[in-house]
Short mmCIF file of C-alpha atoms in Angstrom, two decimals:
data_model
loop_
_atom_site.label_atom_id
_atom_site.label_comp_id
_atom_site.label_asym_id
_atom_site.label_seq_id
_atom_site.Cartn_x
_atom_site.Cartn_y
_atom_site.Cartn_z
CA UNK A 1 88.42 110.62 137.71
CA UNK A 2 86.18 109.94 134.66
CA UNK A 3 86.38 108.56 131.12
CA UNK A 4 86.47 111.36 129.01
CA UNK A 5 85.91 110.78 125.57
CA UNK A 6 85.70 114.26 124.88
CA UNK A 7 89.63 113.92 124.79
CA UNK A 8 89.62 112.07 121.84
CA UNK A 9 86.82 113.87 120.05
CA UNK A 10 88.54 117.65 120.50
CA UNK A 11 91.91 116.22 119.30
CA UNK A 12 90.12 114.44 115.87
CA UNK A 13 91.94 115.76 113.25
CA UNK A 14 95.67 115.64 115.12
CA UNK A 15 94.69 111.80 115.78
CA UNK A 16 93.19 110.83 112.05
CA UNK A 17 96.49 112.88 110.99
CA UNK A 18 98.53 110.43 113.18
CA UNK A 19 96.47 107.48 111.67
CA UNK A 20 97.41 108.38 107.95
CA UNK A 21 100.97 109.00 108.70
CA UNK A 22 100.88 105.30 110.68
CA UNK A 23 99.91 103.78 108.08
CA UNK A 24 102.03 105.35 104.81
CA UNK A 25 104.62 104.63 106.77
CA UNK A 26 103.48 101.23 107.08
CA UNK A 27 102.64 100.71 103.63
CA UNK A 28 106.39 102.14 102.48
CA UNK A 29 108.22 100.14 104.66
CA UNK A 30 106.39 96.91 103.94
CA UNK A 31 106.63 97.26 100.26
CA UNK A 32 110.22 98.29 100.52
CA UNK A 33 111.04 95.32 102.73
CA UNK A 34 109.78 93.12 100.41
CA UNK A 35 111.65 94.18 97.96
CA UNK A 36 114.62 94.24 99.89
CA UNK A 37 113.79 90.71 100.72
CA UNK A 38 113.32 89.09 97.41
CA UNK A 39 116.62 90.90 96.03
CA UNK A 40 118.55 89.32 98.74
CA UNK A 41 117.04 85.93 98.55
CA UNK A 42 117.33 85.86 94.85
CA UNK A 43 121.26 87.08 95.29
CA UNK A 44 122.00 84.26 97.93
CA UNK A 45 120.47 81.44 95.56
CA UNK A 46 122.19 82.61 92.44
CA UNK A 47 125.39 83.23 93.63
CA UNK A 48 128.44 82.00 94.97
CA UNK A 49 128.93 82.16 99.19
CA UNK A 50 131.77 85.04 99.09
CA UNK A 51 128.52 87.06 97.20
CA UNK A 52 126.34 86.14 99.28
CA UNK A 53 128.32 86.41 102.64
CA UNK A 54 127.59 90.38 103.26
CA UNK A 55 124.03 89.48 102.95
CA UNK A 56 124.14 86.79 104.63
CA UNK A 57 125.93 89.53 107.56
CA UNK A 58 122.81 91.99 107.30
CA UNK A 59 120.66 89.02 107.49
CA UNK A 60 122.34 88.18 110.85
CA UNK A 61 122.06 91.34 112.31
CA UNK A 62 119.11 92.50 111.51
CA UNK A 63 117.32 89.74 112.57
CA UNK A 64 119.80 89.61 116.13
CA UNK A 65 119.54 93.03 117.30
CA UNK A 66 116.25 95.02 118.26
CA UNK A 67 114.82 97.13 116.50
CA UNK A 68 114.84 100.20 118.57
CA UNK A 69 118.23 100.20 118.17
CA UNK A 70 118.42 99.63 114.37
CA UNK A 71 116.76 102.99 114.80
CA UNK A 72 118.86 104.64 116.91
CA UNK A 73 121.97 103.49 114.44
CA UNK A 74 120.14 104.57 111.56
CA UNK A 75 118.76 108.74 112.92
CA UNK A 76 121.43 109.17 115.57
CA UNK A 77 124.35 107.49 114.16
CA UNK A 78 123.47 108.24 110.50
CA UNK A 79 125.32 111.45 110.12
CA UNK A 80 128.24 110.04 111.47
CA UNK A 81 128.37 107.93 108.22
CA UNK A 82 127.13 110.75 105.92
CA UNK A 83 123.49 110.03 106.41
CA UNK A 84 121.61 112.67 107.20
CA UNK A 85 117.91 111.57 107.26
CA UNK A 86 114.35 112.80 108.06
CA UNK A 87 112.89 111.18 111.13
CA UNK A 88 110.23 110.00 108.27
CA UNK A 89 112.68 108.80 106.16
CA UNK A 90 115.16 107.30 108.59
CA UNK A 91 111.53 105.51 110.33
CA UNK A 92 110.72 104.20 106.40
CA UNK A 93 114.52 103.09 106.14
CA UNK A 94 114.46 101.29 109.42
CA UNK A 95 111.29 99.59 108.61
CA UNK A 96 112.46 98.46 105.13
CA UNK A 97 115.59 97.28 106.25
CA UNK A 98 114.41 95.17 109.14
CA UNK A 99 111.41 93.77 107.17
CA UNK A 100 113.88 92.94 104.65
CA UNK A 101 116.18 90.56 106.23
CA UNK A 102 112.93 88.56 107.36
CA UNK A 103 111.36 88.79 104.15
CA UNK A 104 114.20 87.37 102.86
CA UNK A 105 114.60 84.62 104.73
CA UNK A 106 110.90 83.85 104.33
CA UNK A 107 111.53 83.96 100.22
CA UNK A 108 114.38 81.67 100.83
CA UNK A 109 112.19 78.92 102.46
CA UNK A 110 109.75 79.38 99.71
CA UNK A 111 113.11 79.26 96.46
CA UNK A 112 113.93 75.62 98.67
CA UNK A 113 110.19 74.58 99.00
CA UNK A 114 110.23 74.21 95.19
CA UNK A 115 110.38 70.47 94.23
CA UNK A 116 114.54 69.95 92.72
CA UNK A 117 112.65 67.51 90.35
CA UNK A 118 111.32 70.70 88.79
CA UNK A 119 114.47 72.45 88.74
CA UNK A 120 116.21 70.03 87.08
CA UNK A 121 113.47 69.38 84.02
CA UNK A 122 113.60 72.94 83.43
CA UNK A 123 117.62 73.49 83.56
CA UNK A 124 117.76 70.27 80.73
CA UNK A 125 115.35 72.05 78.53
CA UNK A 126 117.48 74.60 78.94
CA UNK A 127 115.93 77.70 80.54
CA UNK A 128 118.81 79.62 82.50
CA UNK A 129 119.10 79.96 85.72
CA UNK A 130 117.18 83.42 86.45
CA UNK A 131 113.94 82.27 84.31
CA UNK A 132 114.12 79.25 86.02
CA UNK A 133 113.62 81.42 89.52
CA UNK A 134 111.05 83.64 87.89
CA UNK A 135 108.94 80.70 85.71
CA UNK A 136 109.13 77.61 88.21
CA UNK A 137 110.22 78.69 91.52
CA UNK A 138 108.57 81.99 91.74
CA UNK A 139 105.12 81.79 91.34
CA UNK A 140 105.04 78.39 93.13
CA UNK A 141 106.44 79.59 96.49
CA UNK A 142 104.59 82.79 96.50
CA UNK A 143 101.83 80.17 97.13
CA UNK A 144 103.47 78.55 99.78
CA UNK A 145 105.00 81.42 101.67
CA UNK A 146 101.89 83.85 101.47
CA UNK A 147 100.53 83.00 105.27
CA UNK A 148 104.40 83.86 106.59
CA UNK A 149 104.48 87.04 104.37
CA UNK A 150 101.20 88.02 105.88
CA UNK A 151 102.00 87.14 109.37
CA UNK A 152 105.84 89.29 109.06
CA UNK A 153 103.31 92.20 107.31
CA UNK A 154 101.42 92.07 110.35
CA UNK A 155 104.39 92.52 112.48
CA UNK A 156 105.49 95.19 110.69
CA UNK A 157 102.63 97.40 111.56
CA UNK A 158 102.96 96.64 115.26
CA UNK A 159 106.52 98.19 114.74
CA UNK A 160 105.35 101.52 113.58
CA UNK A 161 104.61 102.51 117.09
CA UNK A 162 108.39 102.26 118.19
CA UNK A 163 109.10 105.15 115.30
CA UNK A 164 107.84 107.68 117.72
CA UNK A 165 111.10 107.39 119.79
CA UNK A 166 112.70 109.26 116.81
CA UNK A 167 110.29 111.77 116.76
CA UNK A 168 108.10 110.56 113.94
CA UNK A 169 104.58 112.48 114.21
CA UNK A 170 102.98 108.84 113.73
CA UNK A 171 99.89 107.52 115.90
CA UNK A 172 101.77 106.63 119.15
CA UNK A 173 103.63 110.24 119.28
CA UNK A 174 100.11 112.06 118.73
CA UNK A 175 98.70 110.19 121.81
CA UNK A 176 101.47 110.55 123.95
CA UNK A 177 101.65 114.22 123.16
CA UNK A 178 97.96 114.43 124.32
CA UNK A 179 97.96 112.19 126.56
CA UNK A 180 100.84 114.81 128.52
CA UNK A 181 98.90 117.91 127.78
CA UNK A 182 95.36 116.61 128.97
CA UNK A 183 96.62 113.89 131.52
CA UNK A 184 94.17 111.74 129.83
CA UNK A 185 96.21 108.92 129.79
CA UNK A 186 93.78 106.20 130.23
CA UNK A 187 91.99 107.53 127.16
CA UNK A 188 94.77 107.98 124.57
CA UNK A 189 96.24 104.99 125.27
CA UNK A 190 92.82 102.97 124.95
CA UNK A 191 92.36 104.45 121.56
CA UNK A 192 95.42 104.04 120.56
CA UNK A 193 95.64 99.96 121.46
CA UNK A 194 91.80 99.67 120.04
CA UNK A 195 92.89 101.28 116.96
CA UNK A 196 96.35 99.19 116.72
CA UNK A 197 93.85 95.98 117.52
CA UNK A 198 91.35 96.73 114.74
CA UNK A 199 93.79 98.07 111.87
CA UNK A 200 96.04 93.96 112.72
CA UNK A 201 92.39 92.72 112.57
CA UNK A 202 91.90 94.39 108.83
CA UNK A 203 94.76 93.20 107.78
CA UNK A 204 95.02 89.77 109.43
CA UNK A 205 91.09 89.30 107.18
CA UNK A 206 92.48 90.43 104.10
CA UNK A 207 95.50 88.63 104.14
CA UNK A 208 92.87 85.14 104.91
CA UNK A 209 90.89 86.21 102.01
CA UNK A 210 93.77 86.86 99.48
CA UNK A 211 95.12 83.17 100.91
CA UNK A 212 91.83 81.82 99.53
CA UNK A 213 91.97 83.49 96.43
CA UNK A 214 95.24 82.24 95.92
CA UNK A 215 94.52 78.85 96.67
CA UNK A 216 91.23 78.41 94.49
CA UNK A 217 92.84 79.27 92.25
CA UNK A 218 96.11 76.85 92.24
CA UNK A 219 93.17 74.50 92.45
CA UNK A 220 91.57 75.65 89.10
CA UNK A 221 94.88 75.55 87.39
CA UNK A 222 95.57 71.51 88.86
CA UNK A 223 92.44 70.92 87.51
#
């Protein structure tokens, strides 16, 4: 049996469709997560414990259970609760929602990271509580936490391929479907870890670069 690249070449536009979808969904579910993440971190450090207990509950679970099921709760057991859902939109939702409880952890680090010395200047000249998170602790843990935002962003696009399971027309379900109706499963699945290995490698470059963008220019404002 021979390499046939021919495979890939007749199936272009089904596999560049794949591609785009991979990575919208990527790009949703990241910025979602983070969002999810911050909102969560910045609940659990302004409020009291019974607040932040049912957070603290998704945080748990999210983080303990894997995320194949996560998706199978959120498409197959949605409408059970009500929630009827897309495959696209549960695959988003499940993304979000799993990036989220790390993210948020990872922005909790980064809220403790800040220097209490700080804190407490800023609460006698007093700035509340909030502006105190978004003046002072904010912008110096972004700093901080940047190279474990990049590394969970990274993850997150590794995950993408597991959205296939609920039918999501991503990268991984394109390949598999022509990897059945060619048998050419030697050269969809190549493709589909080289293109897996060189989208981490984009990212994992720009997330170096914005690191050392970020950090000449803490240096500029020191100085």
């Amino acid at each position: 049996m021979s390499f046939n690249l021919a495979i890939l070449t007749d199936n272009w536009r089904e596999l560049l469709d794949g591609m785009v979808l991979t990575v919208l969904i990527w790009v949703a579910g990241t910025v979602l997560g983070l969002a999810i993440g911050l909102m969560v971190a910045v609940v659990q450090l302004l409020t009291n414990r019974w607040i932040a207990a049912p957070l603290n509950v998704y945080v748990a679970v999210m983080r303990g259970t894997p995320f194949l099921i996560q998706l199978f709760i959120i498409y197959y057991g949605g409408p059970f609760f009500g929630l009827d859902l897309t495959p696209m939109v549960a695959g988003v939702a499940g993304l979000a929602l799993y990036g989220g409880a790390y993210f948020s952890e990872i922005f909790r680090a980064g809220f403790v990271s800040v220097p209490p010395g700080q804190i407490e200047a800023a609460r006698m000249m007093g700035i509340s509580r909030l502006a105190i998170v978004r003046h002072v602790q904010l912008p110096q843990m972004l700093v901080i936490i940047l190279p474990a935002l990049a590394n969970m962003t990274v993850l997150l696009s590794k995950e993408t391929a597991v959205l296939s399971v609920i039918t999501v027309n991503e990268l991984t379900s394109v390949v598999q479907s022509i990897g059945s109706t060619t048998f050419a499963f030697a050269e969809t699945l190549l493709f589909l870890a080289l293109v897996y290995w060189a989208f981490l490698e984009i990212v994992t470059a720009a997330a170096r670069r914005l690191e050392k963008r970020v950090g000449r220019f803490m240096l500029r404002t020191q100085n």
